[in-house]
Every structure is written in C-alpha cells, then in structure tokens.
Short mmCIF file of C-alpha atoms in Angstrom, two decimals:
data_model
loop_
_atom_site.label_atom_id
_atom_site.label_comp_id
_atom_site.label_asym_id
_atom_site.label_seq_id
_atom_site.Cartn_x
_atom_site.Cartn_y
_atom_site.Cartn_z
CA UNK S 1 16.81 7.22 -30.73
CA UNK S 2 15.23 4.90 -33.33
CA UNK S 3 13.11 2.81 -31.69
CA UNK S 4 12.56 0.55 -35.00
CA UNK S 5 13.51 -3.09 -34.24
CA UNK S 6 15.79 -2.89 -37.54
CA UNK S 7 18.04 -0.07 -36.00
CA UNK S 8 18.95 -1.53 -33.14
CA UNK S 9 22.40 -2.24 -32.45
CA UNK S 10 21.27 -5.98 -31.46
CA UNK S 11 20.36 -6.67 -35.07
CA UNK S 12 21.07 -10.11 -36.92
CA UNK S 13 19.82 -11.97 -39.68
CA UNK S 14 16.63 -14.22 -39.02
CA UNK S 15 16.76 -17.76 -39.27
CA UNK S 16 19.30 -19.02 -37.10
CA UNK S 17 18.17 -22.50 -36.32
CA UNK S 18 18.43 -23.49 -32.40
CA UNK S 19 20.27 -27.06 -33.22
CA UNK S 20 22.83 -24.55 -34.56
CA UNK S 21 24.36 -22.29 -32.69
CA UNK S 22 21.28 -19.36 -32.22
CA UNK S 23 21.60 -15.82 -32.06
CA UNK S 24 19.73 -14.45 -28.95
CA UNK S 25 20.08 -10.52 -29.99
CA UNK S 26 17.60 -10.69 -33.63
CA UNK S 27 14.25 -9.27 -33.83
CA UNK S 28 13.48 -12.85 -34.64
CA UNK S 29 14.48 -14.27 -30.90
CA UNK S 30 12.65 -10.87 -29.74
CA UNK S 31 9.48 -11.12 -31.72
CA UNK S 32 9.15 -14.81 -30.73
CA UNK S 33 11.18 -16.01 -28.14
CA UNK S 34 9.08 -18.67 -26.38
CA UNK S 35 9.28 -20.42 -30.08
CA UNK S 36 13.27 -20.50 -29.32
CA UNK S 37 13.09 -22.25 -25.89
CA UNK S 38 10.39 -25.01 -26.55
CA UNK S 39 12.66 -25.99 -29.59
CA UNK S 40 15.74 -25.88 -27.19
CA UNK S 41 14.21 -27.88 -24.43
CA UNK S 42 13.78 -30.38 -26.59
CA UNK S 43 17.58 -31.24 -27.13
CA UNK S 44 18.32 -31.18 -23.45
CA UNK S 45 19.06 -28.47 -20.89
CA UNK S 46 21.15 -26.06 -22.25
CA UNK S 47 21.54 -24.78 -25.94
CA UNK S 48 24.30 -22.89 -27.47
CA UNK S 49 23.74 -19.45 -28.32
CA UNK S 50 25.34 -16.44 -29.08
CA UNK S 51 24.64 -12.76 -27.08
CA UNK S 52 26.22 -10.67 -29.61
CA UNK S 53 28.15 -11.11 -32.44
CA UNK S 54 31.55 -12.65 -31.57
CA UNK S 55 29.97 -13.36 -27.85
CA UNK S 56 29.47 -17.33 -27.44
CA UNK S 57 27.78 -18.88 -24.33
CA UNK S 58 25.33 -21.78 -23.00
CA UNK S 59 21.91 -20.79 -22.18
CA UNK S 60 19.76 -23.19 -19.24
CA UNK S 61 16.42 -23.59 -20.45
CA UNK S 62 15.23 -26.09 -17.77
CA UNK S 63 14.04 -25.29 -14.13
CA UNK S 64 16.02 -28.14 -12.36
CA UNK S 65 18.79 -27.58 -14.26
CA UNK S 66 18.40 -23.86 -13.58
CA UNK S 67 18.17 -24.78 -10.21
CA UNK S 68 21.39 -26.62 -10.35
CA UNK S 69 23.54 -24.15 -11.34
CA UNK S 70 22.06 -21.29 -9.16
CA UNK S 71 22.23 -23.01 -6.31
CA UNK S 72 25.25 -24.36 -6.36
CA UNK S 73 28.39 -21.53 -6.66
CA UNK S 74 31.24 -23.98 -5.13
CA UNK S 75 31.09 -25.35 -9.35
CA UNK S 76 29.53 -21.97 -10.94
CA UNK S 77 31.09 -19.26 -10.09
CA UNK S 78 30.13 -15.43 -10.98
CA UNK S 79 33.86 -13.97 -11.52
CA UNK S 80 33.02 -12.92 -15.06
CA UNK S 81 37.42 -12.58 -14.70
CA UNK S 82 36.92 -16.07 -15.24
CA UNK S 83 36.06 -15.99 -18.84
CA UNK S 84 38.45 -17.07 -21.23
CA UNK S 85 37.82 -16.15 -24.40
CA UNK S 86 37.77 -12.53 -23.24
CA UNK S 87 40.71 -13.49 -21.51
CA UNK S 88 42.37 -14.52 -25.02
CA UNK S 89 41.07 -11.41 -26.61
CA UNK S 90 38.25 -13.43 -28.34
CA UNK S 91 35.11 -10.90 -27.62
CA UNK S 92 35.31 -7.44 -29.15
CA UNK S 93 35.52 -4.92 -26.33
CA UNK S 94 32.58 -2.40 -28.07
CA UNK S 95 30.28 -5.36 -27.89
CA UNK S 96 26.92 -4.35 -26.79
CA UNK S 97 27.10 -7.07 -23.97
CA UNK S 98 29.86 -6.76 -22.17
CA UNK S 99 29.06 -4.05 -19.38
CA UNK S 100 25.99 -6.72 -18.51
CA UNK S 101 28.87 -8.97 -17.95
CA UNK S 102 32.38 -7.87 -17.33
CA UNK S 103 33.98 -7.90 -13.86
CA UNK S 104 33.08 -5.68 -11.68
CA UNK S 105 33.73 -5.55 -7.91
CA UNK S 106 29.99 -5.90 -6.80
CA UNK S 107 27.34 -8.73 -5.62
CA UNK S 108 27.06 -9.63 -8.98
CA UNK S 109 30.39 -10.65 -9.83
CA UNK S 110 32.03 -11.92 -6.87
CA UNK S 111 31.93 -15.53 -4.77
CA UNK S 112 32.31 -16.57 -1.32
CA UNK S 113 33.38 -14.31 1.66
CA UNK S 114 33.74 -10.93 -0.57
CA UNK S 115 30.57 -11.52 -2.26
CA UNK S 116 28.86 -11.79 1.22
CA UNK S 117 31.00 -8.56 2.57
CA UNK S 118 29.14 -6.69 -0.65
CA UNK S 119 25.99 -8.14 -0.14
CA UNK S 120 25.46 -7.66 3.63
CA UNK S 121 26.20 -3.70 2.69
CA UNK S 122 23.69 -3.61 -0.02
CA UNK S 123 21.02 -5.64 1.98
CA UNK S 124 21.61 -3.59 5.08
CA UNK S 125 21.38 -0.52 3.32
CA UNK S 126 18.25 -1.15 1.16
CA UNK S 127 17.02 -2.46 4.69
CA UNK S 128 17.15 1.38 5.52
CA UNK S 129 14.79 2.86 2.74
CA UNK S 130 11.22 3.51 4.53
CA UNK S 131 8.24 1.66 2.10
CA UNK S 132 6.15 4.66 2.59
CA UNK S 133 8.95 7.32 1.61
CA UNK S 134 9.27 5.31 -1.30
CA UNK S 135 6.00 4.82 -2.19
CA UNK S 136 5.50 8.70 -2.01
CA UNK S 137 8.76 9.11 -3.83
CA UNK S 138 7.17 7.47 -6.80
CA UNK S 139 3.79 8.80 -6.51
CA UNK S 140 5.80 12.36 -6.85
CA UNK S 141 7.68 11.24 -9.76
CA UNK S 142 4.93 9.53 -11.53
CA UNK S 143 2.80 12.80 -11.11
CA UNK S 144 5.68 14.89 -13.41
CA UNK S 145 6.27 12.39 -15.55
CA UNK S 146 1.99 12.65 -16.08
CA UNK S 147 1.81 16.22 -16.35
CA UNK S 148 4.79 16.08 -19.33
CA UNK S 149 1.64 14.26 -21.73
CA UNK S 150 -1.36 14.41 -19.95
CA UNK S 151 -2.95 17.15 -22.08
CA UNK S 152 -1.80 15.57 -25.45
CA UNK S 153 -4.13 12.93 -24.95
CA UNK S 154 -1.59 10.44 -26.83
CA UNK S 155 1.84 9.17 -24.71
CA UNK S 156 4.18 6.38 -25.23
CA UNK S 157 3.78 4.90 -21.76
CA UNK S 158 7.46 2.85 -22.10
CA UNK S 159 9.34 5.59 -23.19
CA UNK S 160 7.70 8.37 -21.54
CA UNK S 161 6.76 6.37 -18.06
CA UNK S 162 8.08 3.39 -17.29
CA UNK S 163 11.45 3.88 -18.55
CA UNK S 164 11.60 7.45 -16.59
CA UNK S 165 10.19 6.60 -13.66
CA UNK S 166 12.72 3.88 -12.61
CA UNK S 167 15.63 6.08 -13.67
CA UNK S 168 14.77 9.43 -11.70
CA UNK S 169 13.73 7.38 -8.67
CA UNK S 170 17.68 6.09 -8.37
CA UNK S 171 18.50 9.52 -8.96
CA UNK S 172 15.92 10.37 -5.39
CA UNK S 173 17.33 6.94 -3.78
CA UNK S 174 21.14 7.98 -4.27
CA UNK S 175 20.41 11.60 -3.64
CA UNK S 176 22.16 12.67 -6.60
CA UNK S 177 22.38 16.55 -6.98
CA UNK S 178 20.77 18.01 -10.23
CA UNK S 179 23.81 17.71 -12.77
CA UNK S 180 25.23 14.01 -11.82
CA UNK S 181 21.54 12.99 -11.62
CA UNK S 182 21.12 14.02 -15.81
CA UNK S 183 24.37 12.39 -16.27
CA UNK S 184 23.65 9.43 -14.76
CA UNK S 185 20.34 9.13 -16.23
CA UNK S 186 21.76 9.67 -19.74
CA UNK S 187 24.47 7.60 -19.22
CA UNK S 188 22.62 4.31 -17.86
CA UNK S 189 19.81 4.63 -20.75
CA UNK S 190 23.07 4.58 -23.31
CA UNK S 191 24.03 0.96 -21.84
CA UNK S 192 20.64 -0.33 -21.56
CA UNK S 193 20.14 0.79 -24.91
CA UNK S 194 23.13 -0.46 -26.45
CA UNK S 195 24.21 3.24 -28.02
CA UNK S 196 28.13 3.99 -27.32
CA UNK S 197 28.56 1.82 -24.45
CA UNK S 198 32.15 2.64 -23.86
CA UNK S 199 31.17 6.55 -24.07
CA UNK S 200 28.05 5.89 -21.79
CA UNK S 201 30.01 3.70 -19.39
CA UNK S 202 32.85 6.07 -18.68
CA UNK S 203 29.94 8.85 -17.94
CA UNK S 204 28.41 6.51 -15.75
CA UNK S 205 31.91 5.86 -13.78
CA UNK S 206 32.85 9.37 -13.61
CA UNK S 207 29.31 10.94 -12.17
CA UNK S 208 29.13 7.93 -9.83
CA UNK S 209 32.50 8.77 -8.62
CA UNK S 210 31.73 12.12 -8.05
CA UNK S 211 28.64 11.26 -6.26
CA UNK S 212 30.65 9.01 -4.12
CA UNK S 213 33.46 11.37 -3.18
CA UNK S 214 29.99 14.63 -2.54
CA UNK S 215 28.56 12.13 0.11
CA UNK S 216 32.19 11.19 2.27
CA UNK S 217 32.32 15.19 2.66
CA UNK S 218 28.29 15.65 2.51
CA UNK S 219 26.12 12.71 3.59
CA UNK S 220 22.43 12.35 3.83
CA UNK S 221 19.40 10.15 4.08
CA UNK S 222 20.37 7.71 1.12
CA UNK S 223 21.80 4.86 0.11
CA UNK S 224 25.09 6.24 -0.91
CA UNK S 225 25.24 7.83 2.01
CA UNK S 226 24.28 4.51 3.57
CA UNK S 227 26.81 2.16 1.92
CA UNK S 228 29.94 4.94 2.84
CA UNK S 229 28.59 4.55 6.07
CA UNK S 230 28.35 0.55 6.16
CA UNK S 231 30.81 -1.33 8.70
CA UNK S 232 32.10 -3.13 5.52
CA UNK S 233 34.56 -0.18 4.88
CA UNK S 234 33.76 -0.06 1.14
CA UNK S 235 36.18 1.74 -1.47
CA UNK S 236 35.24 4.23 -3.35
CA UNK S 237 35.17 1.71 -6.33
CA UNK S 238 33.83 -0.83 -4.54
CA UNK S 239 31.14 1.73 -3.70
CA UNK S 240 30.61 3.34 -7.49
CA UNK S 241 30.27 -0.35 -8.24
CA UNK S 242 27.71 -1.22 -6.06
CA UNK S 243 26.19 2.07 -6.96
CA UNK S 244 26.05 0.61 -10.67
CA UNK S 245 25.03 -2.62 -9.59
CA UNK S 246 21.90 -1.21 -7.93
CA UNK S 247 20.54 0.48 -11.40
CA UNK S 248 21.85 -2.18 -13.15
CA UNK S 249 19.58 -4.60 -11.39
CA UNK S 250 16.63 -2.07 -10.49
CA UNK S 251 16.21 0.44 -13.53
CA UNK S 252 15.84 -1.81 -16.82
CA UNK S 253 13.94 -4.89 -15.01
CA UNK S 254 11.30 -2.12 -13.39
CA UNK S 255 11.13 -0.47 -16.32
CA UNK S 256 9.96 -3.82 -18.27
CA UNK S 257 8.49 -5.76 -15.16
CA UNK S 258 6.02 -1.63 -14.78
CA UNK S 259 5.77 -2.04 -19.04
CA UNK S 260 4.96 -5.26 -19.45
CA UNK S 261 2.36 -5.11 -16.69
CA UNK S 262 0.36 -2.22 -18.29
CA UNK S 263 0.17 -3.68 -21.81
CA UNK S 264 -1.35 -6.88 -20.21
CA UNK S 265 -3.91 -4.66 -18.14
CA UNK S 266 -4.64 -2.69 -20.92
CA UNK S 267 -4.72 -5.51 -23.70
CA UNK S 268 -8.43 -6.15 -22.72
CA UNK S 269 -9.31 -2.75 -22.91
CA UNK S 270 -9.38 -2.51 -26.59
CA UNK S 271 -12.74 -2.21 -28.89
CA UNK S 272 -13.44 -5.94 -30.05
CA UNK S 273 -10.31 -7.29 -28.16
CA UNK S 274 -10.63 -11.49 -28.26
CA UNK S 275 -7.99 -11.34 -25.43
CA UNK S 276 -10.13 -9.91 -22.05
CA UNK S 277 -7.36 -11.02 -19.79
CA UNK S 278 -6.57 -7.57 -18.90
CA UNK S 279 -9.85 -6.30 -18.31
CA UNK S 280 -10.42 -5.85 -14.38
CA UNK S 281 -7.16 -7.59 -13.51
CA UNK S 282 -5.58 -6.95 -10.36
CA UNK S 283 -2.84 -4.90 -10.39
CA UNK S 284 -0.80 -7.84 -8.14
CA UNK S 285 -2.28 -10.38 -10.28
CA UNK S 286 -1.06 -8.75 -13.32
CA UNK S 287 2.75 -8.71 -11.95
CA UNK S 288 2.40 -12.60 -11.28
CA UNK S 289 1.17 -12.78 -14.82
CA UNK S 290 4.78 -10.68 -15.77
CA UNK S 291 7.03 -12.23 -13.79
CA UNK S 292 5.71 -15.79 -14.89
CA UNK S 293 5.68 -15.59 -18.56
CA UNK S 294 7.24 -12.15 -19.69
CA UNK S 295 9.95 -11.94 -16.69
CA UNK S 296 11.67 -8.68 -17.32
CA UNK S 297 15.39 -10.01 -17.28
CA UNK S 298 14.78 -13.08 -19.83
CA UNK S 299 18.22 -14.47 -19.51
CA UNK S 300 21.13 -13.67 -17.10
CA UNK S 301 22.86 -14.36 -13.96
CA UNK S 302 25.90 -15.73 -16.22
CA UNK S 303 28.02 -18.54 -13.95
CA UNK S 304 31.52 -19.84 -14.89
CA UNK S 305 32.07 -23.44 -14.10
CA UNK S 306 35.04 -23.95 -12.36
CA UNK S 307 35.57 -27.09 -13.94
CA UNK S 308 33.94 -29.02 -17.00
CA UNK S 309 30.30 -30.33 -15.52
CA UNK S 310 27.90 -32.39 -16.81
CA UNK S 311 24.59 -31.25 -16.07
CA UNK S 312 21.79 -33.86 -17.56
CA UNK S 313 23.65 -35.47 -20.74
CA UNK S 314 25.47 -31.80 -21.60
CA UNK S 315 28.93 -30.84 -20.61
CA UNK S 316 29.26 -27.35 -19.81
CA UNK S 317 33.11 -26.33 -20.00
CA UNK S 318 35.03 -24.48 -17.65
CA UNK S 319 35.42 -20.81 -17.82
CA UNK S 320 32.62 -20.37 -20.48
CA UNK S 321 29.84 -18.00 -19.48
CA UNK S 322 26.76 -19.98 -18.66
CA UNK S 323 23.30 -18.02 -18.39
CA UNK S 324 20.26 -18.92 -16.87
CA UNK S 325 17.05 -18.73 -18.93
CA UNK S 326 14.43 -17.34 -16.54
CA UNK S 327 11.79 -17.22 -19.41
CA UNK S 328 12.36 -21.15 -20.68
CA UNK S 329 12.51 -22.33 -16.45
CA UNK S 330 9.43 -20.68 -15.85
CA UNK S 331 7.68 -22.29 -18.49
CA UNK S 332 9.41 -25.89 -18.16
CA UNK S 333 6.37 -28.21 -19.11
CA UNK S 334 7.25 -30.05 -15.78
CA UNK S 335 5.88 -26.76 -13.61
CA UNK S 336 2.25 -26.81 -15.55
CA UNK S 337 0.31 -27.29 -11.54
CA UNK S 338 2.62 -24.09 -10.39
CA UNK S 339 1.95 -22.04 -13.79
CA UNK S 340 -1.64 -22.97 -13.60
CA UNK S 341 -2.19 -21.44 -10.21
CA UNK S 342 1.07 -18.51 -10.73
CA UNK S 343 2.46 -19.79 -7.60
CA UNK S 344 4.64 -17.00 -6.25
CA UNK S 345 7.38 -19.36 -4.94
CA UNK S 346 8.18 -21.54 -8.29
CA UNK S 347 9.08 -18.93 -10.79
CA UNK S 348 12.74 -17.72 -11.03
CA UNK S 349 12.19 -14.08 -11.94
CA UNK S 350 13.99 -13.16 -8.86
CA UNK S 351 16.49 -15.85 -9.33
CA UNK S 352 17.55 -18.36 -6.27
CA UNK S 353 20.52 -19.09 -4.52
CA UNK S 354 23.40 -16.88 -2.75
CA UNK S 355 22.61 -14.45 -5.46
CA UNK S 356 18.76 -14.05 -5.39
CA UNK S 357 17.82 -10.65 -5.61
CA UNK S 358 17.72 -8.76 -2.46
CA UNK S 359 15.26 -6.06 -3.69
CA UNK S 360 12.29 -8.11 -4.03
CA UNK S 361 10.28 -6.39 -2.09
CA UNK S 362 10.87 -2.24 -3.11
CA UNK S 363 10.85 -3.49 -6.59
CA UNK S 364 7.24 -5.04 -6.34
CA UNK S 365 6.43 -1.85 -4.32
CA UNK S 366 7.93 0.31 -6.98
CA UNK S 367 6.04 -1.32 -10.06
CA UNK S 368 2.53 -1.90 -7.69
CA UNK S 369 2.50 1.86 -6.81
CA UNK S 370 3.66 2.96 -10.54
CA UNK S 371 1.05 1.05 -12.16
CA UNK S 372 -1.82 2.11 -9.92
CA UNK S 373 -1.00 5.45 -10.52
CA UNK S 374 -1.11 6.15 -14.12
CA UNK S 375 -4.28 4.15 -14.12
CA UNK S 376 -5.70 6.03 -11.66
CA UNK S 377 -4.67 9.10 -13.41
CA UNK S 378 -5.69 8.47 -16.43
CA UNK S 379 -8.52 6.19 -16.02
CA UNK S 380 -9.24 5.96 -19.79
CA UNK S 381 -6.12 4.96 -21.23
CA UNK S 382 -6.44 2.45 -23.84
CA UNK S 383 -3.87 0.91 -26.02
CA UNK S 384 -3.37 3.30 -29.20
CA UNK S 385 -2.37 -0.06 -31.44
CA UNK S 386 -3.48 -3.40 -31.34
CA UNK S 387 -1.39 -5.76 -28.39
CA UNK S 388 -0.15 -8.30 -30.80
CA UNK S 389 1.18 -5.60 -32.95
CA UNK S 390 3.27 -4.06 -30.21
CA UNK S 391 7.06 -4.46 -31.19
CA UNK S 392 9.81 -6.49 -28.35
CA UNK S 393 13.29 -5.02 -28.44
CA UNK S 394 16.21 -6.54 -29.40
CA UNK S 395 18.47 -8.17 -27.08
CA UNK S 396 19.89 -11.30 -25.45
CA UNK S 397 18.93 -10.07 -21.82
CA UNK S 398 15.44 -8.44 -21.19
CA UNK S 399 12.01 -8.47 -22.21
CA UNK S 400 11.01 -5.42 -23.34
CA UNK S 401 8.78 -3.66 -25.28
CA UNK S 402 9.96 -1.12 -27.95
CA UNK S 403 7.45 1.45 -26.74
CA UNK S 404 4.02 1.02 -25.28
CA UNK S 405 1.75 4.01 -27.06
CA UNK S 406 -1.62 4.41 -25.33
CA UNK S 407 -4.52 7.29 -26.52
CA UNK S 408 -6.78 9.00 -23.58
CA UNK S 409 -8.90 12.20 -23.03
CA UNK S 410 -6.27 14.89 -22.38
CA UNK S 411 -6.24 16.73 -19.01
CA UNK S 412 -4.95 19.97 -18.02
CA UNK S 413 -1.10 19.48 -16.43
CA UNK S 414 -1.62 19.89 -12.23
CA UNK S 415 1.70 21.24 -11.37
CA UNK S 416 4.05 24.17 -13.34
CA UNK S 417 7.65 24.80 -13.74
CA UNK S 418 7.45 28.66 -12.54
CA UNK S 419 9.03 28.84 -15.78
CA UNK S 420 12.08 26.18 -15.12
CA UNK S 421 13.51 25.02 -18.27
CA UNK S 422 11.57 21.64 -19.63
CA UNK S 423 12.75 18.49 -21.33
CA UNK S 424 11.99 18.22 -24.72
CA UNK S 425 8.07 16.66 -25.06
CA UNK S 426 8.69 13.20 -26.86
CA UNK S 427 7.15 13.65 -30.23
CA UNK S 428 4.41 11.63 -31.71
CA UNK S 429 7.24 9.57 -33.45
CA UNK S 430 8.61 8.39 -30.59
CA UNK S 431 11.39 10.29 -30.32
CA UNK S 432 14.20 10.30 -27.30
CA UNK S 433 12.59 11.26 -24.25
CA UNK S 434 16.28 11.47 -22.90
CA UNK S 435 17.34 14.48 -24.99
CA UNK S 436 17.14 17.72 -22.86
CA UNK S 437 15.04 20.86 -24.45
CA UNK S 438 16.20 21.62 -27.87
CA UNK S 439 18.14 24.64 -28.02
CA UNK S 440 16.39 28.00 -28.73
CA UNK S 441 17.28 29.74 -32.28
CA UNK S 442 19.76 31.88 -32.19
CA UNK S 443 19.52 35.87 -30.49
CA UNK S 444 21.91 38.31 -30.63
CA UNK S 445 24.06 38.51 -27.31
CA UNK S 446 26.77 40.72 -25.62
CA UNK S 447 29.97 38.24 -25.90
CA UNK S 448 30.59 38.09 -22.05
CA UNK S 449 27.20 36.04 -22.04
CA UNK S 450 27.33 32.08 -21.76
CA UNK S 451 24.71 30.24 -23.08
CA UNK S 452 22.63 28.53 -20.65
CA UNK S 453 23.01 24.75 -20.00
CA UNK S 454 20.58 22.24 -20.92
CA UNK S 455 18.49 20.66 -18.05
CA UNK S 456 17.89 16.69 -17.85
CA UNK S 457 15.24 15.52 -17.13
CA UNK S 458 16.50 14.88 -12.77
CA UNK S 459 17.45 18.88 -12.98
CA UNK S 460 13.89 19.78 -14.33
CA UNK S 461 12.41 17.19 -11.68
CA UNK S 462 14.06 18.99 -8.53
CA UNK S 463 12.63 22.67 -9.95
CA UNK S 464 9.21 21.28 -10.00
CA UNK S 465 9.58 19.58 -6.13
CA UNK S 466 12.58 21.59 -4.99
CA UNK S 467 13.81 18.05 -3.45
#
C-alpha cells in the first residue's frame, strides 16, 4: 500500500470550484476541507458534489438543515434501492463508493418497521458486551500491537495502532476463529481503502458467511452468536449484513476518531510547537475536541427523498442520494456558544434521529481505553514530523490521516510468540501493515511437503493470547 495522497484511488484534479459541481474525493477537499464548507454555506444548505467520479449527490452543510433531514425519514428515506441513477446504470459498479452506499439489508439501509426489527437485534445484542471485558479486550490487543514496534523506537501510530486495533477487536467481538478473522481483516481494510473493492467485498461476504453458518452449529459469548440467537429470527444474510454493518460503522470511524485524537494530544508535544493545545489535555477532552471539528465520518448517512423537497431555498430531488455533512453542521457559525464550550449534546458526530448510532458508548470506551494506553506505554512519544505537515487521506467519507509517525525511546517487547509465525514489521516507509510475513527464500524440500500458510495478523494475535 502507497500511502502517498497522489496514489490513492480517490484522486482528482485540484481546483474544482464549490459553485460548480465539487469533487469531494481530491487531496485538495482532503488537505483543506473546512475551506470547502465555509464557501458552500454561503450559497445555502446544500451544495452539489460529486463522491467519485461518475457518483453525483447533494451534500447538507447546515445544522438545522442537517437536522431536518435526519430527523425526519417519512421524506428521506435510507433504501439506497432508491437511487436512480444506479438504477439507470448511471454509476460505474467498481466505483470506490458504492459498498459505503449500496443496499444492503441492515440498519443502515432500511426504513420503518424492518429497520426497527434490525435495529432492536443490534441494540440488544451490543447491550450484551460487558464494558470491562471490553476494556480488557483492548488493553490485550493494544499490548501486541505495542510489542510489534516498541523496541524500534519509531512506529506509524495510524497504520500500525489505530487502524489494527479496531480491526482485531471485531475479530474478538464476533469470535471469529483464526483464518476468517485474517480474511476479514484483509478484506474490510481493502474497502476502507478503496483497493479492489469488488475482490475485497466478495472476501468479506464469503468469511462472514462462514462465520455465520460456524456459530448456528457452534455458538459462544459474542455478538454473532448473539444476533443468531435474537428473537428477530435473522437470516443468514440478514445476519452477514448486520455483521458488515457493525465494522462498517465501528472499524474506520475508531480508527480515525483513536488517530485523530493522538495527533491532537501529541501536537503540543513537539520542540518549539506554537500550537500547546495538546499538551496535558485530557484524554476525554481531546475526543470532544475530535468529534467537534475532525469528526471521523465527515460526510454520510446518505437519505433519498421520497419526493422533490425544498429544504431552505434548495430543492433536493427525489431518489438522489443526499448526505449529511457532519464536519460543515458542527461548525455552522450559528452553534459558536455550543463550539465554544464543546457541548457534548450539539455536535452530530453520532448523527440524530431513528438512525443515530447505537454504539456510542463502546466506541468512546474503545478509543478512551486505546488512547490511554499507548500513552501510558510509551510515555515519550512525540510526533516524528511536524502536525501541520501530517498528510489527510483521500475520500468523500472520513477524516483520516494518511499515517500518524511518532519517534520514542525503544523498549524491550513484554510478551513472545514461543516462536509463532509474525506479521511482517511495517517498514520505516510505511509499508502495509496488512501483508502477512514475507515468505522465507526458498529450501530444498521432499515433494510430499506443503508449504506453510501465511498467518494474519488475528491468527498471530490468538498464538500470543491463545483466545
């Protein structure tokens, strides 16, 4: 993986001017993108924009109009089946965006009583997972993901931690045995990432369904488990959907909510920093601070409107996907007295409505307990290149950094392997922490041998903790 700005697949030329028609996947929009809504709530609530190339949609940029249309599904719906230009063929099917926003039979997608059916087995479920368990769960996993760097004395704490972390703790969560755990992990980093996304997303359907089909014959203590077991009678592609839905919505928003967080603690920790923001932040504080002004999901929760709407002077037509702006509503001018005090109530990182996010609370635990711990692990870190240098990655959805690389005084590893095959060490370049260990040259062997498979990164994680 490339983690250059200029090789991402979300690439477009600069200068697309918001009265026109702007392009929300540039390293432009991504380098600047607060520039992009003040200039857009300046023409009214919405803007049009484009999410890929050949992907057209309206973008809410104000928080009452945000409101609006989150609040009210009987005119916005959430059936992405809805959308007619996909309908008519009009968006190319390998387009980076679509598995954010094609149908699929989960809480995200679906209105009235079978979006409540899905939701009151997700809720109920997640209800089930025990805070300290999961706080312990992440401690553990954020201890191995430490011990792959720690004596280096150099890490790429996005790449290497926050990206990881979130990913192997739905592995833990689902109870995913060692092989479908890699797979999945490899498979939901491909979508995030944009790389093969029709590849990645029939890995992702396959080792979910698998998973699924283990825990009807096998069940345990986990939210698979959980969900099979639900009242709601969920089918098995209901329940690889929800499955999806559940990563979808945890892995890359921890990942940039735990990222995010880190570079603003650590901004003020730099020799002659102007910025001192950081410096002895709390580590609650610092997650207001995120979700307020670098929300991890930017722009999402696309609506249909059933009908064509006017919504403050601009017509929104039917069946065209509408998005909410998170980023622009949480910096509408008109909420300066909330901003100034980070009320926890008036932002709309966790969006509002019959679809507000029903993880709220394991996902603050998740990035609170993550963040504590590398800095209590490493108590030295310090940001290895100046904070206004860091790079944002492409893309119409998140806001994320390209990598996060940090220096430190290196520390002997606490736990070993007992010789279990490793993940490859991500290189000084930045190279793909999701590649397993490169393969050994070549020795002589007696024919009837098979060469060993690869371990993931999950199957390397279960030798260490035998979990």
């Amino acid at each position: 993986m490339d983690p250059s700005p200029t090789s991402h697949p979300y690439d477009a030329p600069t200068g697309c001017p918001v009265q026109h028609q702007a392009s929300l996947y540039g390293p432009e929009f991504a380098a600047d993108p607060h520039r992009f809504y003040d200039e857009a709530r300046t023409h009214g609530p919405a803007a049009p924009i484009e999410l890929a190339p050949g992907v057209d949609a309206t973008l809410i940029v104000q928080h009452e109009a945000a409101l609006r249309v989150l609040q009210n599904p009987s005119l916005f719906a959430r059936d992405s089946r809805r959308w007619a230009a996909l309908r008519e063929g009009e968006v190319p099917m390998d387009s980076p965006v679509l598995p954010m926003m094609v149908y699929r039979p989960n809480c995200l997608f679906t209105d009235g009583a079978e979006h409540l059916r899905l939701r009151k087995a997700v809720t109920e479920s997640l209800a089930r997972l025990n805070s300290s368990r999961l706080s312990r769960d992440v401690e553990r996993i954020a201890d191995y993901l430490i011990d792959q760097f720690s004596e280096r004395g150099t890490a790429d704490l996005l790449n290497e931690y926050a990206k990881l972390l979130p990913l192997l703790l739905f592995n833990q969560i689902f109870g995913c045995p060692g092989d479908i755990g890699d797979r999945l992990t490899r498979s939901m980093s491909a979508i995030f990432d944009g790389e093969d996304v029709l590849r990645a997303n029939a890995e992702l359907t396959e080792c979910l369904m698998e998973l699924v089909s283990i825990k009807r014959r096998q069940p345990g203590e986990d939210v698979t488990s959980w969900l099979i077991q639900h009242p709601a009678g969920l089918r098995d592609e209901e329940l690889k959907d929800q499955l999806v839905m559940l990563m979808g919505a945890g892995v890359e928003p921890e990942r940039n909510l735990i990222g995010n967080a880190l570079l603003l603690m650590l901004s003020g920790r730099q020799p002659g920093a102007s910025d001192r923001r950081g410096s002895g932040m709390l580590v609650e504080d610092a997650l207001d601070d995120v979700l307020w002004n670098n929300p991890p999901i930017a722009n999402y929760a696309t609506h249909f409107p059933v009908r064509d709407i006017e919504l403050n002077g601009t017509t929104l037509k039917a069946d065209t996907p509408v998005l909410i702006s998170f980023a622009a509503a949480n910096s509408d001018p008109h909420l300066t007295d909330a901003r100034q005090t980070l009320s926890k109530g008036a932002h709309l990182a966790w969006g509002a409505g019959p679809h507000v996010c029903p993880a709220k609370s394991p996902a603050t635990l998740i990035a609170l307990t993550a963040v504590e711990k590398i800095l209590n692990a490493v108590p030295d870190l310090a940001l290895a290149v100046p904070a206004a240098g860091m790079a944002w990655r492409p893309g119409p959805f998140h806001r994320a950094l390209v990598a996060l690389p940090v220096r430190f005084t290196p520390t002997p590893a606490r736990r070993t392997t007992g010789g279990a095959p490793q993940p490859a060490a991500v290189s000084a370049q930045l190279s793909d922490p999701y590649r397993t260990a490169a393969p050994a040259a070549a020795t002589p062997r007696h024919s009837a041998e098979q060469p060993k498979k690869q371990k993931g990164w999950w199957s390397s994680f279960l030798d260490v903790f035998r979990v």
